[in-house]
PDB file of C-alpha atoms in Angstrom:
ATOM      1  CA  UNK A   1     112.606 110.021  92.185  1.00 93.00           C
ATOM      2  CA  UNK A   2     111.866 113.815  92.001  1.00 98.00           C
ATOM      3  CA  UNK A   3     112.580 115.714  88.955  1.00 98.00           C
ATOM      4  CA  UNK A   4     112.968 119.567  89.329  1.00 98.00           C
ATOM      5  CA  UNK A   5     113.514 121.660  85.748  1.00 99.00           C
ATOM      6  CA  UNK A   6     115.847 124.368  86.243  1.00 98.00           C
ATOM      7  CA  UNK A   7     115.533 127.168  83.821  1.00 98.00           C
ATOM      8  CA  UNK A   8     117.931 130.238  83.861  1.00 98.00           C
ATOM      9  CA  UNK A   9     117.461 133.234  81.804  1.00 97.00           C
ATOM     10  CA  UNK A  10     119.598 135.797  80.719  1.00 93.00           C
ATOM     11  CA  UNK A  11     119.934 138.454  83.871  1.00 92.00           C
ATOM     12  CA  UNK A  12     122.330 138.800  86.274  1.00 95.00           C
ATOM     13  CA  UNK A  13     122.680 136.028  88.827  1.00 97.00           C
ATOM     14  CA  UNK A  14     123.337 133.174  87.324  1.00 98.00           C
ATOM     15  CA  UNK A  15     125.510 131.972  89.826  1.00 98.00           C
ATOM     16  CA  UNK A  16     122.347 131.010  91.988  1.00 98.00           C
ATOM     17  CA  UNK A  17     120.884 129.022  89.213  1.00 98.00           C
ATOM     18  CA  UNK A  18     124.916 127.359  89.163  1.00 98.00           C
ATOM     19  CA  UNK A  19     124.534 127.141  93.061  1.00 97.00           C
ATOM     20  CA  UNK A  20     121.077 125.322  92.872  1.00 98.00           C
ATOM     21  CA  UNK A  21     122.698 123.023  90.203  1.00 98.00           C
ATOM     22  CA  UNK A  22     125.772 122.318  92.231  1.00 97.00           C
ATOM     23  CA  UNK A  23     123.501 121.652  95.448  1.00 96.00           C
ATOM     24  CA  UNK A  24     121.791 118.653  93.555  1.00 97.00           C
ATOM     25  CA  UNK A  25     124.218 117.233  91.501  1.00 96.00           C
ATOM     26  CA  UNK A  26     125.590 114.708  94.435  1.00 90.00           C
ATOM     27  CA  UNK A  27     121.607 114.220  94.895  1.00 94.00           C
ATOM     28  CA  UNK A  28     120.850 111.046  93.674  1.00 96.00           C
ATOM     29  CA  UNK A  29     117.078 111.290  94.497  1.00 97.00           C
ATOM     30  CA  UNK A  30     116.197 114.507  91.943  1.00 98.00           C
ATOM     31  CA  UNK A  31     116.796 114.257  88.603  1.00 98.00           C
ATOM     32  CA  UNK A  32     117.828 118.000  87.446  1.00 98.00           C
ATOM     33  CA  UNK A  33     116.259 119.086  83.598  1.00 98.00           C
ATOM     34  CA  UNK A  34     118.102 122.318  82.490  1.00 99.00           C
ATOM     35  CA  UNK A  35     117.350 124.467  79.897  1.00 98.00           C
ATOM     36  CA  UNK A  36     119.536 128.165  79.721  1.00 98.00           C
ATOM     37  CA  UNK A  37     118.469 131.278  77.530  1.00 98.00           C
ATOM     38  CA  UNK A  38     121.224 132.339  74.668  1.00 98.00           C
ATOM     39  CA  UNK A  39     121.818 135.258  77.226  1.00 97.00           C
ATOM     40  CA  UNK A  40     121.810 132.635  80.178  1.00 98.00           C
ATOM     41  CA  UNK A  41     124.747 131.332  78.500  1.00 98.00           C
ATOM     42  CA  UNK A  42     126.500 134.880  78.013  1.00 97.00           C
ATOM     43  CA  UNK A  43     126.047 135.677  81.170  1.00 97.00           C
ATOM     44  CA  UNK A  44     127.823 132.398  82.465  1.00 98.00           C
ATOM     45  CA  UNK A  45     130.825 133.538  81.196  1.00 97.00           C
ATOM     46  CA  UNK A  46     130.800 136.854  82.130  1.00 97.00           C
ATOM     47  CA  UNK A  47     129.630 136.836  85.586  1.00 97.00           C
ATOM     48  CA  UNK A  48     131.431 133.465  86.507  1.00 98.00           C
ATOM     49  CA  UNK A  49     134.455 131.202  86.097  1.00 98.00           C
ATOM     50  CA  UNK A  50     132.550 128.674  84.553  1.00 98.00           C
ATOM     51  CA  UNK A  51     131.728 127.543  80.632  1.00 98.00           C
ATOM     52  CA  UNK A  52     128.311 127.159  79.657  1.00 98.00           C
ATOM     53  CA  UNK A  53     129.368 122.985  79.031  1.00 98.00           C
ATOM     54  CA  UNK A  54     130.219 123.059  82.705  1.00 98.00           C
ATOM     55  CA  UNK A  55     127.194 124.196  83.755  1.00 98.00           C
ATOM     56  CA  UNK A  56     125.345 121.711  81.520  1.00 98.00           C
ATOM     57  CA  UNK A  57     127.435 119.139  82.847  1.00 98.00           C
ATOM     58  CA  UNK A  58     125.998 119.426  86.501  1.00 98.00           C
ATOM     59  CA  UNK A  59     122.599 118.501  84.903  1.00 98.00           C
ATOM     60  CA  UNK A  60     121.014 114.941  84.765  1.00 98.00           C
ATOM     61  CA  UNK A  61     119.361 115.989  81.379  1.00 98.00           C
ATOM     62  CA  UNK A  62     120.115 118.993  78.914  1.00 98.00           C
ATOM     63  CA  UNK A  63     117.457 120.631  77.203  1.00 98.00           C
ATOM     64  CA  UNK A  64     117.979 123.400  73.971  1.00 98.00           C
ATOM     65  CA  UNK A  65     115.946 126.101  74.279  1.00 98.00           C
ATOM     66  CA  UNK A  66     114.463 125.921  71.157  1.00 98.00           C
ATOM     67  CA  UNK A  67     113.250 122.680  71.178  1.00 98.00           C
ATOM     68  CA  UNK A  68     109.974 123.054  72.042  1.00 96.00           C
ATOM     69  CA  UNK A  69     109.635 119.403  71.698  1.00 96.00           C
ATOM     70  CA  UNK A  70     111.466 118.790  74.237  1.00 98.00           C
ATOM     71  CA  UNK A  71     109.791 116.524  77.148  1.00 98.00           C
ATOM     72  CA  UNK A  72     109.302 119.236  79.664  1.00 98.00           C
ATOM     73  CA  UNK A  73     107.301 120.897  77.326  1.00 98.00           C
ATOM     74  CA  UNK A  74     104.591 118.260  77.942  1.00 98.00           C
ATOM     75  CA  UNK A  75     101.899 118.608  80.897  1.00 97.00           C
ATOM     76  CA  UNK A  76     102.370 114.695  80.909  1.00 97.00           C
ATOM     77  CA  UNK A  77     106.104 115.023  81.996  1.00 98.00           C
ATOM     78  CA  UNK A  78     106.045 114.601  85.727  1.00 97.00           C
ATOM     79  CA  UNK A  79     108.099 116.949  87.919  1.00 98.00           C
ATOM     80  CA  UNK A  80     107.939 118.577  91.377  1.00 98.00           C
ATOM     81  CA  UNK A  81     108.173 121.903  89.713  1.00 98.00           C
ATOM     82  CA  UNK A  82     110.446 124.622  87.785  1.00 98.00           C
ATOM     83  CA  UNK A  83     112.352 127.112  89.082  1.00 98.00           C
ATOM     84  CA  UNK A  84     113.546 130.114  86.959  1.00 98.00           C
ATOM     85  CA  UNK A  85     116.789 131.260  88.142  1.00 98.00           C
ATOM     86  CA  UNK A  86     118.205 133.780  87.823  1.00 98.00           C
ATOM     87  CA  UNK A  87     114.966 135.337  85.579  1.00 98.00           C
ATOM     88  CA  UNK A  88     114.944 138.382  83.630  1.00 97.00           C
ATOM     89  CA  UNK A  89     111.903 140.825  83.086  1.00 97.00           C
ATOM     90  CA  UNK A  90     111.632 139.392  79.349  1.00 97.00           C
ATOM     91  CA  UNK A  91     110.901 136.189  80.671  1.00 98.00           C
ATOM     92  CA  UNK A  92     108.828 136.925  83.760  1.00 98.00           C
ATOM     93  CA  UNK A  93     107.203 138.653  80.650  1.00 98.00           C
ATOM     94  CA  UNK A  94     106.325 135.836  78.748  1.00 98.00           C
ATOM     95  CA  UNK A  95     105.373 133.856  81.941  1.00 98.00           C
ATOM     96  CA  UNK A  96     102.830 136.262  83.167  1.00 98.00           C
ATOM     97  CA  UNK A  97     101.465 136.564  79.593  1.00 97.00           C
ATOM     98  CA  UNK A  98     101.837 132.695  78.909  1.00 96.00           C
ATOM     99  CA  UNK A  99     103.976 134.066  75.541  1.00 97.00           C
ATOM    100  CA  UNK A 100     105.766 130.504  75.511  1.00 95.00           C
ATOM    101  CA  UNK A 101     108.228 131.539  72.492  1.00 96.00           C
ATOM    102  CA  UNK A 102     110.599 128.972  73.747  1.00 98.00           C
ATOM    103  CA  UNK A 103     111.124 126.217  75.885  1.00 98.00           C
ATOM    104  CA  UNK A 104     111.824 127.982  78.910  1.00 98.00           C
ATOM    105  CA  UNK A 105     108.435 130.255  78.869  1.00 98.00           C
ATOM    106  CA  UNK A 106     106.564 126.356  77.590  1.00 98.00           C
ATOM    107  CA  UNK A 107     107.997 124.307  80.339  1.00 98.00           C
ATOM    108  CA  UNK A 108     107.194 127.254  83.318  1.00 98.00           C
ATOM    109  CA  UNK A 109     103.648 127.746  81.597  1.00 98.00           C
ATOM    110  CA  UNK A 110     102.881 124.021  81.514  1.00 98.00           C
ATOM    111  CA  UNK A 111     104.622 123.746  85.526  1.00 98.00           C
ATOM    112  CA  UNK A 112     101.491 126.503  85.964  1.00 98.00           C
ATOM    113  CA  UNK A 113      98.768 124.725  83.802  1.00 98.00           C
ATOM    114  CA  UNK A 114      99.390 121.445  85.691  1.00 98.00           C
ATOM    115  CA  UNK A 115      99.342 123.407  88.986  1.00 98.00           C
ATOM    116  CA  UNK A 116     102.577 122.198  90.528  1.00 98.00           C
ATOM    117  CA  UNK A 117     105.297 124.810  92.190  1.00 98.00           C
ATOM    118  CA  UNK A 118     106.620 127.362  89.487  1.00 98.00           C
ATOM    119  CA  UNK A 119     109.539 129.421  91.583  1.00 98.00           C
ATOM    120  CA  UNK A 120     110.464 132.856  89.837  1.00 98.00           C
ATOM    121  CA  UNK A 121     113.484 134.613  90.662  1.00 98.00           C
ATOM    122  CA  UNK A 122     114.156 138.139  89.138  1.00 97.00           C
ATOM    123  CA  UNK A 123     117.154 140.079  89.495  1.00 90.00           C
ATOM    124  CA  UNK A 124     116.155 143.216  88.741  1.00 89.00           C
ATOM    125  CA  UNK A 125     116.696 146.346  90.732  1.00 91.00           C
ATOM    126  CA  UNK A 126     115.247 149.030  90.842  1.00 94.00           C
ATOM    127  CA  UNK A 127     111.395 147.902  90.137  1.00 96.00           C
ATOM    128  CA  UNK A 128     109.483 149.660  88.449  1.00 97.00           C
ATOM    129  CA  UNK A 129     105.804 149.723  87.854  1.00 98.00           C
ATOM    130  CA  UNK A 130     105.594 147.474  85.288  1.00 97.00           C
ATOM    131  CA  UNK A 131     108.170 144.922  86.788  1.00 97.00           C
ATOM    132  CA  UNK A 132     105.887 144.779  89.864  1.00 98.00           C
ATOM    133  CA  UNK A 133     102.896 144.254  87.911  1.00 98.00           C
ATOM    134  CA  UNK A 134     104.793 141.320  86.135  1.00 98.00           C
ATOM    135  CA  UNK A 135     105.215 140.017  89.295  1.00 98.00           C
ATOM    136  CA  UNK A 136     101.728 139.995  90.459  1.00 98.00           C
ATOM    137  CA  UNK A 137     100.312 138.334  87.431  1.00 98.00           C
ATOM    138  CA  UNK A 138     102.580 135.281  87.469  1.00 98.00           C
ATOM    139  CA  UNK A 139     101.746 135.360  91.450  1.00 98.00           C
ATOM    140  CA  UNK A 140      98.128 134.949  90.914  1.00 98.00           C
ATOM    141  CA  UNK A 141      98.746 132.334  88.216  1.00 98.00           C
ATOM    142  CA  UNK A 142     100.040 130.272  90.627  1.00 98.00           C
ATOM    143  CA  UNK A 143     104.086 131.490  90.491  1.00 98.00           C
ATOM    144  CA  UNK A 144     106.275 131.951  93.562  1.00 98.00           C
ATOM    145  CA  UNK A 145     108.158 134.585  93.660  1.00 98.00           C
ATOM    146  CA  UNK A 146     111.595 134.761  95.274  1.00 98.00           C
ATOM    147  CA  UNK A 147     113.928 137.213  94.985  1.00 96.00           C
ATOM    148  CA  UNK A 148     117.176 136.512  96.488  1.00 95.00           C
ATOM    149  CA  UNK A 149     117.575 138.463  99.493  1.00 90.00           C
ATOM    150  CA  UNK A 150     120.072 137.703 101.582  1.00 87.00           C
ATOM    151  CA  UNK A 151     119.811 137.105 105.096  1.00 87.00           C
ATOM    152  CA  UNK A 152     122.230 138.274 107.941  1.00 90.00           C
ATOM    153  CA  UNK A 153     121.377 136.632 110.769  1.00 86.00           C
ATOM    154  CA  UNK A 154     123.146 134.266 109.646  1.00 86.00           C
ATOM    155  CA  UNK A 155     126.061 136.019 109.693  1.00 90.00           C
ATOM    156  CA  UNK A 156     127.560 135.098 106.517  1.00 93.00           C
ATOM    157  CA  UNK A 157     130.948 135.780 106.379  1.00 94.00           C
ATOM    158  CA  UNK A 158     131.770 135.836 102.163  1.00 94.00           C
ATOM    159  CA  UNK A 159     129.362 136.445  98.937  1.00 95.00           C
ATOM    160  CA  UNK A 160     129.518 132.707  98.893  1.00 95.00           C
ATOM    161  CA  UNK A 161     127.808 132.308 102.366  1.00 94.00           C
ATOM    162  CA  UNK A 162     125.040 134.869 101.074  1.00 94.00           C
ATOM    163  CA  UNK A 163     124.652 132.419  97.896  1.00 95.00           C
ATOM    164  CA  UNK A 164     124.409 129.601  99.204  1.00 94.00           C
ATOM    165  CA  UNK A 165     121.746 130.945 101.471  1.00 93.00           C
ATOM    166  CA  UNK A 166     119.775 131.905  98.911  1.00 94.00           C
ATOM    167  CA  UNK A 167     119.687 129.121  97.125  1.00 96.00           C
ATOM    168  CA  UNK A 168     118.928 126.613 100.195  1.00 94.00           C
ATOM    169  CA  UNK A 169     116.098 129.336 100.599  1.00 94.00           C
ATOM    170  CA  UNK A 170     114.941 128.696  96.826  1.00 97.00           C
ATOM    171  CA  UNK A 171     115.196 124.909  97.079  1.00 97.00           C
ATOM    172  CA  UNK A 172     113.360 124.698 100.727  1.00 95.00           C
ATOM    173  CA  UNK A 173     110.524 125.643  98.560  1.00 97.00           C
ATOM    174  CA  UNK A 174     110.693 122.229  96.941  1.00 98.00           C
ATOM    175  CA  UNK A 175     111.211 120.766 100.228  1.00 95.00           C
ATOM    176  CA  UNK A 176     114.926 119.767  99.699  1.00 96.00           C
ATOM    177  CA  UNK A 177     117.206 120.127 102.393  1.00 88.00           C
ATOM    178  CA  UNK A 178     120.278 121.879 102.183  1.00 84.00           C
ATOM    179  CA  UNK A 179     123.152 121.954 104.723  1.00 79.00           C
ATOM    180  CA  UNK A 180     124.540 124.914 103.885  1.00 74.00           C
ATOM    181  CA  UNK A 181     120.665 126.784 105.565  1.00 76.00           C
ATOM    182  CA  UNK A 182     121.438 128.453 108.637  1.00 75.00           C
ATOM    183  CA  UNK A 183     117.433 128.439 109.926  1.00 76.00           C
ATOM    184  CA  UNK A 184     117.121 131.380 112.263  1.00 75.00           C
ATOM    185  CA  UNK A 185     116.367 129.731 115.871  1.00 79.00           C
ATOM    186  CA  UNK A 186     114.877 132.697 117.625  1.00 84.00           C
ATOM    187  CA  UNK A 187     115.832 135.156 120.065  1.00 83.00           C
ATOM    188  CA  UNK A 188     116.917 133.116 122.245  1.00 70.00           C
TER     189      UNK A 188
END
């Protein structure tokens, strides 16, 4: 069985870390670890429909973020990898500067110190210097980073198509399949 940790963090786009969730909740092969921000869990409720529980409740296992106890903390935990989704400059922040204050910085700096597949996400727009050098420090400590840029080939026809894109994009990473990826097939 593959365990993925999901961590989201408290910018705008949550709904991709929800998206991700929802993706591999039917999944009986990858066991989903989340652990949310405070401001992860503000922002559920005022970007989305959804509670905070709810959210929780597409996850196999539930971690606080201030348990820094908690197994994923561990480099002995075994897991494919971490993605931080949606993730804010604070917390790219303490990634790139292994600052792990909590359990969401811990478990992305230990995905790093055990070398498996750390997948960053900002939403942040515009960038500027700073954010960019962020960005390059967690890339050449081993992160990925993948903003969510939608793709229209595709031709998606609602936000939800552009979401659901994205997050088959972010979990193609990880090698999981997704049925809602329209691959481009070339110019044919």
């Amino acid at each position: 069985m593959m365990r993925l940790i999901i961590g989201m963090s408290g910018s705008s786009g949550v709904i991709y870390g929800i998206r991700i969730l929802e993706m591999l909740a039917s999944n009986s092969e990858i066991e989903t670890h989340l652990v949310m921000s405070q401001a992860a869990r503000m922002n559920v409720g005022i970007e989305t429909d959804w509670k905070a529980e709810d959210v929780e409740a597409l996850a196999d296992v539930v971690h606080n973020n201030k348990n820094i106890g908690a197994s994923i903390a561990s480099g002995s935990f075994k897991a494919a990898g971490m993605v931080v989704v949606p993730c804010s400059m604070k917390t790219l922040s303490g990634i790139a500067s292994s600052y792990a204050d909590n359990l969401l910085i811990r478990a992305a700096d230990v995905v790093l110190k055990e070398r498996r597949k750390l997948v960053i996400v900002p939403r942040e727009s515009p960038l500027h210097t700073g954010h960019c050098e962020l960005m390059l420090k967690a890339s050449q400590i081993g992160a990925i980073i993948c903003p969510p840029s939608p793709a229209f080939y595709s031709k998606p026809e609602s936000v939800d198509d552009i979401i659901n894109h994205s997050a088959a994009r972010i979990l193609d990473l990880f090698d999981i399949e997704s049925e809602s990826l329209k691959r481009w097939q070339g110019n044919v």
